[in-house]
């Protein structure tokens, strides 16, 4: 066996998956207790801006937007100005024909999911997509549920079925993956500075104090 300096096939790239952002809406967030609203909105913004910057195929979907659940978080829609939002009646996104038509139009075999609530609106499409042969990833800290127990058991259920868990910052940095990729370096670090919490503060400090750059 010989090692080579090549990335593993299990790693995500910007153009090998579809990101589906599900039900990031006010009514859904009111009862979310497994993550506080500030972190949830921040992580939603981080992955949305990352996906937009790297040109990731992204589907935005809501449930009962006008009649019950309210608009999608502006942190997401601001990253995708003018993009169509698919409004559903089904709790399981994978049972909505318009969304599935868009999944098929895009044609990617990898699906990355994030949204509210983990145990209903993320479990549904995750298990359904896996059942149909798709490779599924779930951004755990860009999901939330009515309790820690509800979120954790939902993540367990999806992982046991074959879904791969990850985090918001992990998602962004996996898309960049090499600081020598100068065309996306400023964008990635800019998103991290704005939405990356303590990591972002570290970038601000290093660049402000001594002009640091990861690529050199």
PDB file of N, CA and C in Angstrom, residues 50-135:
ATOM      1  N   UNK A  50     -21.158  30.127   2.479  1.00  0.00           N
ATOM      2  CA  UNK A  50     -20.160  29.232   1.926  1.00  0.00           C
ATOM      3  C   UNK A  50     -20.645  28.558   0.663  1.00  0.00           C
ATOM      4  N   UNK A  51     -21.860  28.049   0.700  1.00  0.00           N
ATOM      5  CA  UNK A  51     -22.422  27.379  -0.476  1.00  0.00           C
ATOM      6  C   UNK A  51     -22.541  28.340  -1.650  1.00  0.00           C
ATOM      7  N   UNK A  52     -23.013  29.545  -1.364  1.00  0.00           N
ATOM      8  CA  UNK A  52     -23.139  30.545  -2.421  1.00  0.00           C
ATOM      9  C   UNK A  52     -21.770  30.878  -3.020  1.00  0.00           C
ATOM     10  N   UNK A  53     -20.792  31.105  -2.162  1.00  0.00           N
ATOM     11  CA  UNK A  53     -19.467  31.489  -2.645  1.00  0.00           C
ATOM     12  C   UNK A  53     -18.781  30.420  -3.458  1.00  0.00           C
ATOM     13  N   UNK A  54     -19.005  29.153  -3.103  1.00  0.00           N
ATOM     14  CA  UNK A  54     -18.369  28.046  -3.812  1.00  0.00           C
ATOM     15  C   UNK A  54     -19.232  27.512  -4.956  1.00  0.00           C
ATOM     16  N   UNK A  55     -20.379  28.111  -5.185  1.00  0.00           N
ATOM     17  CA  UNK A  55     -21.222  27.685  -6.290  1.00  0.00           C
ATOM     18  C   UNK A  55     -21.883  26.337  -6.093  1.00  0.00           C
ATOM     19  N   UNK A  56     -22.187  25.997  -4.843  1.00  0.00           N
ATOM     20  CA  UNK A  56     -22.856  24.729  -4.545  1.00  0.00           C
ATOM     21  C   UNK A  56     -24.315  24.789  -5.010  1.00  0.00           C
ATOM     22  N   UNK A  57     -24.772  23.737  -5.649  1.00  0.00           N
ATOM     23  CA  UNK A  57     -26.189  23.637  -6.010  1.00  0.00           C
ATOM     24  C   UNK A  57     -27.012  23.599  -4.723  1.00  0.00           C
ATOM     25  N   UNK A  58     -27.933  24.545  -4.573  1.00  0.00           N
ATOM     26  CA  UNK A  58     -28.650  24.690  -3.307  1.00  0.00           C
ATOM     27  C   UNK A  58     -30.151  24.804  -3.545  1.00  0.00           C
ATOM     28  N   UNK A  59     -30.914  24.071  -2.749  1.00  0.00           N
ATOM     29  CA  UNK A  59     -32.369  24.128  -2.781  1.00  0.00           C
ATOM     30  C   UNK A  59     -32.855  24.716  -1.459  1.00  0.00           C
ATOM     31  N   UNK A  60     -33.721  25.706  -1.531  1.00  0.00           N
ATOM     32  CA  UNK A  60     -34.314  26.329  -0.359  1.00  0.00           C
ATOM     33  C   UNK A  60     -35.786  25.935  -0.298  1.00  0.00           C
ATOM     34  N   UNK A  61     -36.211  25.418   0.835  1.00  0.00           N
ATOM     35  CA  UNK A  61     -37.595  24.988   0.940  1.00  0.00           C
ATOM     36  C   UNK A  61     -38.189  25.331   2.296  1.00  0.00           C
ATOM     37  N   UNK A  62     -39.465  25.697   2.279  1.00  0.00           N
ATOM     38  CA  UNK A  62     -40.205  26.079   3.473  1.00  0.00           C
ATOM     39  C   UNK A  62     -41.473  25.233   3.568  1.00  0.00           C
ATOM     40  N   UNK A  63     -42.128  25.307   4.724  1.00  0.00           N
ATOM     41  CA  UNK A  63     -43.425  24.645   4.885  1.00  0.00           C
ATOM     42  C   UNK A  63     -44.436  25.687   5.359  1.00  0.00           C
ATOM     43  N   UNK A  64     -45.560  25.785   4.648  1.00  0.00           N
ATOM     44  CA  UNK A  64     -46.652  26.697   5.013  1.00  0.00           C
ATOM     45  C   UNK A  64     -46.141  28.102   5.325  1.00  0.00           C
ATOM     46  N   UNK A  65     -45.331  28.642   4.419  1.00  0.00           N
ATOM     47  CA  UNK A  65     -44.683  29.930   4.683  1.00  0.00           C
ATOM     48  C   UNK A  65     -45.698  31.042   4.939  1.00  0.00           C
ATOM     49  N   UNK A  66     -46.702  31.147   4.113  1.00  0.00           N
ATOM     50  CA  UNK A  66     -47.649  32.266   4.209  1.00  0.00           C
ATOM     51  C   UNK A  66     -48.727  32.046   5.270  1.00  0.00           C
ATOM     52  N   UNK A  67     -49.066  30.788   5.543  1.00  0.00           N
ATOM     53  CA  UNK A  67     -50.219  30.507   6.391  1.00  0.00           C
ATOM     54  C   UNK A  67     -49.880  30.172   7.842  1.00  0.00           C
ATOM     55  N   UNK A  68     -48.599  29.815   8.116  1.00  0.00           N
ATOM     56  CA  UNK A  68     -48.296  29.372   9.481  1.00  0.00           C
ATOM     57  C   UNK A  68     -46.867  29.639   9.924  1.00  0.00           C
ATOM     58  N   UNK A  69     -45.886  29.190   9.162  1.00  0.00           N
ATOM     59  CA  UNK A  69     -44.515  29.108   9.679  1.00  0.00           C
ATOM     60  C   UNK A  69     -43.686  30.368   9.493  1.00  0.00           C
ATOM     61  N   UNK A  70     -44.089  31.253   8.604  1.00  0.00           N
ATOM     62  CA  UNK A  70     -43.358  32.494   8.406  1.00  0.00           C
ATOM     63  C   UNK A  70     -42.224  32.366   7.404  1.00  0.00           C
ATOM     64  N   UNK A  71     -41.537  33.480   7.129  1.00  0.00           N
ATOM     65  CA  UNK A  71     -40.491  33.491   6.104  1.00  0.00           C
ATOM     66  C   UNK A  71     -39.230  32.764   6.540  1.00  0.00           C
ATOM     67  N   UNK A  72     -38.457  32.352   5.553  1.00  0.00           N
ATOM     68  CA  UNK A  72     -37.150  31.749   5.816  1.00  0.00           C
ATOM     69  C   UNK A  72     -36.211  32.802   6.385  1.00  0.00           C
ATOM     70  N   UNK A  73     -35.283  32.363   7.231  1.00  0.00           N
ATOM     71  CA  UNK A  73     -34.301  33.278   7.832  1.00  0.00           C
ATOM     72  C   UNK A  73     -33.664  34.154   6.747  1.00  0.00           C
ATOM     73  N   UNK A  74     -33.574  35.435   7.020  1.00  0.00           N
ATOM     74  CA  UNK A  74     -32.953  36.351   6.050  1.00  0.00           C
ATOM     75  C   UNK A  74     -31.470  36.045   5.866  1.00  0.00           C
ATOM     76  N   UNK A  75     -30.831  35.444   6.883  1.00  0.00           N
ATOM     77  CA  UNK A  75     -29.421  35.068   6.738  1.00  0.00           C
ATOM     78  C   UNK A  75     -29.224  34.104   5.570  1.00  0.00           C
ATOM     79  N   UNK A  76     -30.254  33.328   5.260  1.00  0.00           N
ATOM     80  CA  UNK A  76     -30.181  32.399   4.132  1.00  0.00           C
ATOM     81  C   UNK A  76     -30.601  33.078   2.843  1.00  0.00           C
ATOM     82  N   UNK A  77     -31.758  33.720   2.852  1.00  0.00           N
ATOM     83  CA  UNK A  77     -32.264  34.320   1.610  1.00  0.00           C
ATOM     84  C   UNK A  77     -31.374  35.467   1.125  1.00  0.00           C
ATOM     85  N   UNK A  78     -30.705  36.155   2.042  1.00  0.00           N
ATOM     86  CA  UNK A  78     -29.775  37.211   1.624  1.00  0.00           C
ATOM     87  C   UNK A  78     -28.590  36.634   0.855  1.00  0.00           C
ATOM     88  N   UNK A  79     -28.221  35.397   1.181  1.00  0.00           N
ATOM     89  CA  UNK A  79     -27.106  34.754   0.474  1.00  0.00           C
ATOM     90  C   UNK A  79     -27.516  34.276  -0.914  1.00  0.00           C
ATOM     91  N   UNK A  80     -28.816  34.084  -1.123  1.00  0.00           N
ATOM     92  CA  UNK A  80     -29.330  33.598  -2.410  1.00  0.00           C
ATOM     93  C   UNK A  80     -30.417  34.533  -2.921  1.00  0.00           C
ATOM     94  N   UNK A  81     -30.059  35.783  -3.225  1.00  0.00           N
ATOM     95  CA  UNK A  81     -31.084  36.760  -3.626  1.00  0.00           C
ATOM     96  C   UNK A  81     -31.801  36.324  -4.901  1.00  0.00           C
ATOM     97  N   UNK A  82     -33.121  36.378  -4.835  1.00  0.00           N
ATOM     98  CA  UNK A  82     -33.923  36.058  -6.008  1.00  0.00           C
ATOM     99  C   UNK A  82     -34.154  34.580  -6.251  1.00  0.00           C
ATOM    100  N   UNK A  83     -33.562  33.712  -5.440  1.00  0.00           N
ATOM    101  CA  UNK A  83     -33.745  32.274  -5.672  1.00  0.00           C
ATOM    102  C   UNK A  83     -35.136  31.829  -5.238  1.00  0.00           C
ATOM    103  N   UNK A  84     -35.725  30.945  -6.032  1.00  0.00           N
ATOM    104  CA  UNK A  84     -37.047  30.410  -5.734  1.00  0.00           C
ATOM    105  C   UNK A  84     -37.027  29.572  -4.468  1.00  0.00           C
ATOM    106  N   UNK A  85     -38.020  29.778  -3.614  1.00  0.00           N
ATOM    107  CA  UNK A  85     -38.206  28.933  -2.436  1.00  0.00           C
ATOM    108  C   UNK A  85     -39.360  27.975  -2.721  1.00  0.00           C
ATOM    109  N   UNK A  86     -39.131  26.703  -2.470  1.00  0.00           N
ATOM    110  CA  UNK A  86     -40.163  25.697  -2.665  1.00  0.00           C
ATOM    111  C   UNK A  86     -40.966  25.570  -1.377  1.00  0.00           C
ATOM    112  N   UNK A  87     -42.233  25.985  -1.414  1.00  0.00           N
ATOM    113  CA  UNK A  87     -43.084  25.896  -0.239  1.00  0.00           C
ATOM    114  C   UNK A  87     -43.898  24.610  -0.305  1.00  0.00           C
ATOM    115  N   UNK A  88     -43.916  23.862   0.818  1.00  0.00           N
ATOM    116  CA  UNK A  88     -44.505  22.529   0.835  1.00  0.00           C
ATOM    117  C   UNK A  88     -45.677  22.457   1.800  1.00  0.00           C
ATOM    118  N   UNK A  89     -46.427  21.365   1.672  1.00  0.00           N
ATOM    119  CA  UNK A  89     -47.379  20.969   2.705  1.00  0.00           C
ATOM    120  C   UNK A  89     -46.852  19.762   3.462  1.00  0.00           C
ATOM    121  N   UNK A  90     -45.974  18.992   2.835  1.00  0.00           N
ATOM    122  CA  UNK A  90     -45.455  17.766   3.451  1.00  0.00           C
ATOM    123  C   UNK A  90     -44.365  18.078   4.454  1.00  0.00           C
ATOM    124  N   UNK A  91     -44.374  17.368   5.579  1.00  0.00           N
ATOM    125  CA  UNK A  91     -43.283  17.500   6.541  1.00  0.00           C
ATOM    126  C   UNK A  91     -41.994  16.921   5.973  1.00  0.00           C
ATOM    127  N   UNK A  92     -42.104  15.876   5.176  1.00  0.00           N
ATOM    128  CA  UNK A  92     -40.955  15.238   4.546  1.00  0.00           C
ATOM    129  C   UNK A  92     -40.709  15.887   3.188  1.00  0.00           C
ATOM    130  N   UNK A  93     -39.639  16.652   3.093  1.00  0.00           N
ATOM    131  CA  UNK A  93     -39.291  17.325   1.840  1.00  0.00           C
ATOM    132  C   UNK A  93     -39.220  16.360   0.670  1.00  0.00           C
ATOM    133  N   UNK A  94     -38.779  15.134   0.938  1.00  0.00           N
ATOM    134  CA  UNK A  94     -38.587  14.156  -0.133  1.00  0.00           C
ATOM    135  C   UNK A  94     -39.917  13.683  -0.730  1.00  0.00           C
ATOM    136  N   UNK A  95     -41.022  14.029  -0.107  1.00  0.00           N
ATOM    137  CA  UNK A  95     -42.334  13.675  -0.644  1.00  0.00           C
ATOM    138  C   UNK A  95     -42.953  14.812  -1.449  1.00  0.00           C
ATOM    139  N   UNK A  96     -42.214  15.898  -1.626  1.00  0.00           N
ATOM    140  CA  UNK A  96     -42.706  17.029  -2.401  1.00  0.00           C
ATOM    141  C   UNK A  96     -42.215  16.904  -3.836  1.00  0.00           C
ATOM    142  N   UNK A  97     -43.127  16.823  -4.783  1.00  0.00           N
ATOM    143  CA  UNK A  97     -42.754  16.538  -6.171  1.00  0.00           C
ATOM    144  C   UNK A  97     -41.937  17.669  -6.793  1.00  0.00           C
ATOM    145  N   UNK A  98     -42.218  18.916  -6.427  1.00  0.00           N
ATOM    146  CA  UNK A  98     -41.468  20.035  -6.996  1.00  0.00           C
ATOM    147  C   UNK A  98     -40.010  20.015  -6.535  1.00  0.00           C
ATOM    148  N   UNK A  99     -39.794  19.713  -5.253  1.00  0.00           N
ATOM    149  CA  UNK A  99     -38.424  19.622  -4.734  1.00  0.00           C
ATOM    150  C   UNK A  99     -37.685  18.475  -5.419  1.00  0.00           C
ATOM    151  N   UNK A 100     -38.336  17.329  -5.530  1.00  0.00           N
ATOM    152  CA  UNK A 100     -37.678  16.172  -6.140  1.00  0.00           C
ATOM    153  C   UNK A 100     -37.394  16.415  -7.614  1.00  0.00           C
ATOM    154  N   UNK A 101     -38.264  17.140  -8.280  1.00  0.00           N
ATOM    155  CA  UNK A 101     -37.986  17.510  -9.671  1.00  0.00           C
ATOM    156  C   UNK A 101     -36.717  18.344  -9.759  1.00  0.00           C
ATOM    157  N   UNK A 102     -36.522  19.240  -8.789  1.00  0.00           N
ATOM    158  CA  UNK A 102     -35.316  20.065  -8.763  1.00  0.00           C
ATOM    159  C   UNK A 102     -34.083  19.226  -8.418  1.00  0.00           C
ATOM    160  N   UNK A 103     -34.215  18.290  -7.479  1.00  0.00           N
ATOM    161  CA  UNK A 103     -33.119  17.374  -7.171  1.00  0.00           C
ATOM    162  C   UNK A 103     -32.692  16.617  -8.425  1.00  0.00           C
ATOM    163  N   UNK A 104     -33.654  16.134  -9.169  1.00  0.00           N
ATOM    164  CA  UNK A 104     -33.347  15.377 -10.386  1.00  0.00           C
ATOM    165  C   UNK A 104     -32.783  16.269 -11.484  1.00  0.00           C
ATOM    166  N   UNK A 105     -33.260  17.502 -11.565  1.00  0.00           N
ATOM    167  CA  UNK A 105     -32.725  18.435 -12.564  1.00  0.00           C
ATOM    168  C   UNK A 105     -31.252  18.725 -12.293  1.00  0.00           C
ATOM    169  N   UNK A 106     -30.919  18.933 -11.010  1.00  0.00           N
ATOM    170  CA  UNK A 106     -29.518  19.196 -10.645  1.00  0.00           C
ATOM    171  C   UNK A 106     -28.667  17.953 -10.887  1.00  0.00           C
ATOM    172  N   UNK A 107     -29.173  16.803 -10.487  1.00  0.00           N
ATOM    173  CA  UNK A 107     -28.542  15.543 -10.859  1.00  0.00           C
ATOM    174  C   UNK A 107     -27.380  15.081 -10.002  1.00  0.00           C
ATOM    175  N   UNK A 108     -27.223  15.612  -8.788  1.00  0.00           N
ATOM    176  CA  UNK A 108     -26.129  15.185  -7.911  1.00  0.00           C
ATOM    177  C   UNK A 108     -26.577  13.993  -7.060  1.00  0.00           C
ATOM    178  N   UNK A 109     -25.659  13.079  -6.812  1.00  0.00           N
ATOM    179  CA  UNK A 109     -25.994  11.882  -6.040  1.00  0.00           C
ATOM    180  C   UNK A 109     -25.682  12.032  -4.553  1.00  0.00           C
ATOM    181  N   UNK A 110     -25.095  13.156  -4.178  1.00  0.00           N
ATOM    182  CA  UNK A 110     -24.840  13.460  -2.769  1.00  0.00           C
ATOM    183  C   UNK A 110     -25.765  14.576  -2.319  1.00  0.00           C
ATOM    184  N   UNK A 111     -26.368  14.384  -1.145  1.00  0.00           N
ATOM    185  CA  UNK A 111     -27.300  15.358  -0.594  1.00  0.00           C
ATOM    186  C   UNK A 111     -26.800  15.787   0.780  1.00  0.00           C
ATOM    187  N   UNK A 112     -26.722  17.110   1.002  1.00  0.00           N
ATOM    188  CA  UNK A 112     -26.359  17.656   2.302  1.00  0.00           C
ATOM    189  C   UNK A 112     -27.585  18.377   2.852  1.00  0.00           C
ATOM    190  N   UNK A 113     -27.961  18.053   4.093  1.00  0.00           N
ATOM    191  CA  UNK A 113     -29.185  18.564   4.695  1.00  0.00           C
ATOM    192  C   UNK A 113     -28.904  19.418   5.925  1.00  0.00           C
ATOM    193  N   UNK A 114     -29.735  20.452   6.109  1.00  0.00           N
ATOM    194  CA  UNK A 114     -29.734  21.228   7.342  1.00  0.00           C
ATOM    195  C   UNK A 114     -31.099  21.869   7.490  1.00  0.00           C
ATOM    196  N   UNK A 115     -31.557  22.033   8.741  1.00  0.00           N
ATOM    197  CA  UNK A 115     -32.831  22.692   8.943  1.00  0.00           C
ATOM    198  C   UNK A 115     -33.528  22.302  10.227  1.00  0.00           C
ATOM    199  N   UNK A 116     -34.805  22.631  10.287  1.00  0.00           N
ATOM    200  CA  UNK A 116     -35.651  22.419  11.461  1.00  0.00           C
ATOM    201  C   UNK A 116     -36.870  21.571  11.078  1.00  0.00           C
ATOM    202  N   UNK A 117     -37.336  20.712  11.943  1.00  0.00           N
ATOM    203  CA  UNK A 117     -36.652  20.170  13.097  1.00  0.00           C
ATOM    204  C   UNK A 117     -35.896  18.923  12.702  1.00  0.00           C
ATOM    205  N   UNK A 118     -34.841  18.591  13.436  1.00  0.00           N
ATOM    206  CA  UNK A 118     -34.009  17.440  13.096  1.00  0.00           C
ATOM    207  C   UNK A 118     -34.813  16.150  13.017  1.00  0.00           C
ATOM    208  N   UNK A 119     -35.689  15.937  14.005  1.00  0.00           N
ATOM    209  CA  UNK A 119     -36.380  14.659  14.133  1.00  0.00           C
ATOM    210  C   UNK A 119     -37.537  14.462  13.180  1.00  0.00           C
ATOM    211  N   UNK A 120     -37.918  15.506  12.455  1.00  0.00           N
ATOM    212  CA  UNK A 120     -39.040  15.391  11.527  1.00  0.00           C
ATOM    213  C   UNK A 120     -38.597  15.777  10.118  1.00  0.00           C
ATOM    214  N   UNK A 121     -38.267  17.041   9.956  1.00  0.00           N
ATOM    215  CA  UNK A 121     -38.020  17.585   8.615  1.00  0.00           C
ATOM    216  C   UNK A 121     -36.631  17.272   8.068  1.00  0.00           C
ATOM    217  N   UNK A 122     -35.729  16.756   8.910  1.00  0.00           N
ATOM    218  CA  UNK A 122     -34.426  16.303   8.421  1.00  0.00           C
ATOM    219  C   UNK A 122     -34.386  14.781   8.342  1.00  0.00           C
ATOM    220  N   UNK A 123     -34.903  14.104   9.344  1.00  0.00           N
ATOM    221  CA  UNK A 123     -34.961  12.641   9.301  1.00  0.00           C
ATOM    222  C   UNK A 123     -35.727  12.162   8.072  1.00  0.00           C
ATOM    223  N   UNK A 124     -36.847  12.799   7.764  1.00  0.00           N
ATOM    224  CA  UNK A 124     -37.676  12.358   6.638  1.00  0.00           C
ATOM    225  C   UNK A 124     -36.916  12.291   5.319  1.00  0.00           C
ATOM    226  N   UNK A 125     -36.338  13.410   4.857  1.00  0.00           N
ATOM    227  CA  UNK A 125     -35.600  13.360   3.601  1.00  0.00           C
ATOM    228  C   UNK A 125     -34.311  12.549   3.687  1.00  0.00           C
ATOM    229  N   UNK A 126     -33.667  12.541   4.860  1.00  0.00           N
ATOM    230  CA  UNK A 126     -32.422  11.764   4.989  1.00  0.00           C
ATOM    231  C   UNK A 126     -32.685  10.285   4.761  1.00  0.00           C
ATOM    232  N   UNK A 127     -33.661   9.731   5.469  1.00  0.00           N
ATOM    233  CA  UNK A 127     -33.943   8.306   5.326  1.00  0.00           C
ATOM    234  C   UNK A 127     -34.508   7.985   3.946  1.00  0.00           C
ATOM    235  N   UNK A 128     -35.297   8.907   3.399  1.00  0.00           N
ATOM    236  CA  UNK A 128     -35.879   8.680   2.079  1.00  0.00           C
ATOM    237  C   UNK A 128     -34.808   8.693   0.993  1.00  0.00           C
ATOM    238  N   UNK A 129     -33.881   9.655   1.075  1.00  0.00           N
ATOM    239  CA  UNK A 129     -32.814   9.742   0.076  1.00  0.00           C
ATOM    240  C   UNK A 129     -31.880   8.539   0.162  1.00  0.00           C
ATOM    241  N   UNK A 130     -31.537   8.148   1.382  1.00  0.00           N
ATOM    242  CA  UNK A 130     -30.688   6.964   1.566  1.00  0.00           C
ATOM    243  C   UNK A 130     -31.361   5.742   0.959  1.00  0.00           C
ATOM    244  N   UNK A 131     -32.658   5.613   1.171  1.00  0.00           N
ATOM    245  CA  UNK A 131     -33.410   4.473   0.660  1.00  0.00           C
ATOM    246  C   UNK A 131     -33.377   4.415  -0.867  1.00  0.00           C
ATOM    247  N   UNK A 132     -33.215   5.575  -1.497  1.00  0.00           N
ATOM    248  CA  UNK A 132     -33.185   5.636  -2.959  1.00  0.00           C
ATOM    249  C   UNK A 132     -31.768   5.653  -3.516  1.00  0.00           C
ATOM    250  N   UNK A 133     -30.780   5.414  -2.651  1.00  0.00           N
ATOM    251  CA  UNK A 133     -29.416   5.249  -3.117  1.00  0.00           C
ATOM    252  C   UNK A 133     -28.551   6.484  -3.079  1.00  0.00           C
ATOM    253  N   UNK A 134     -29.048   7.589  -2.528  1.00  0.00           N
ATOM    254  CA  UNK A 134     -28.244   8.800  -2.416  1.00  0.00           C
ATOM    255  C   UNK A 134     -27.320   8.716  -1.200  1.00  0.00           C
ATOM    256  N   UNK A 135     -26.200   9.417  -1.285  1.00  0.00           N
ATOM    257  CA  UNK A 135     -25.283   9.556  -0.157  1.00  0.00           C
ATOM    258  C   UNK A 135     -25.682  10.822   0.588  1.00  0.00           C
TER     259      UNK A 135
END
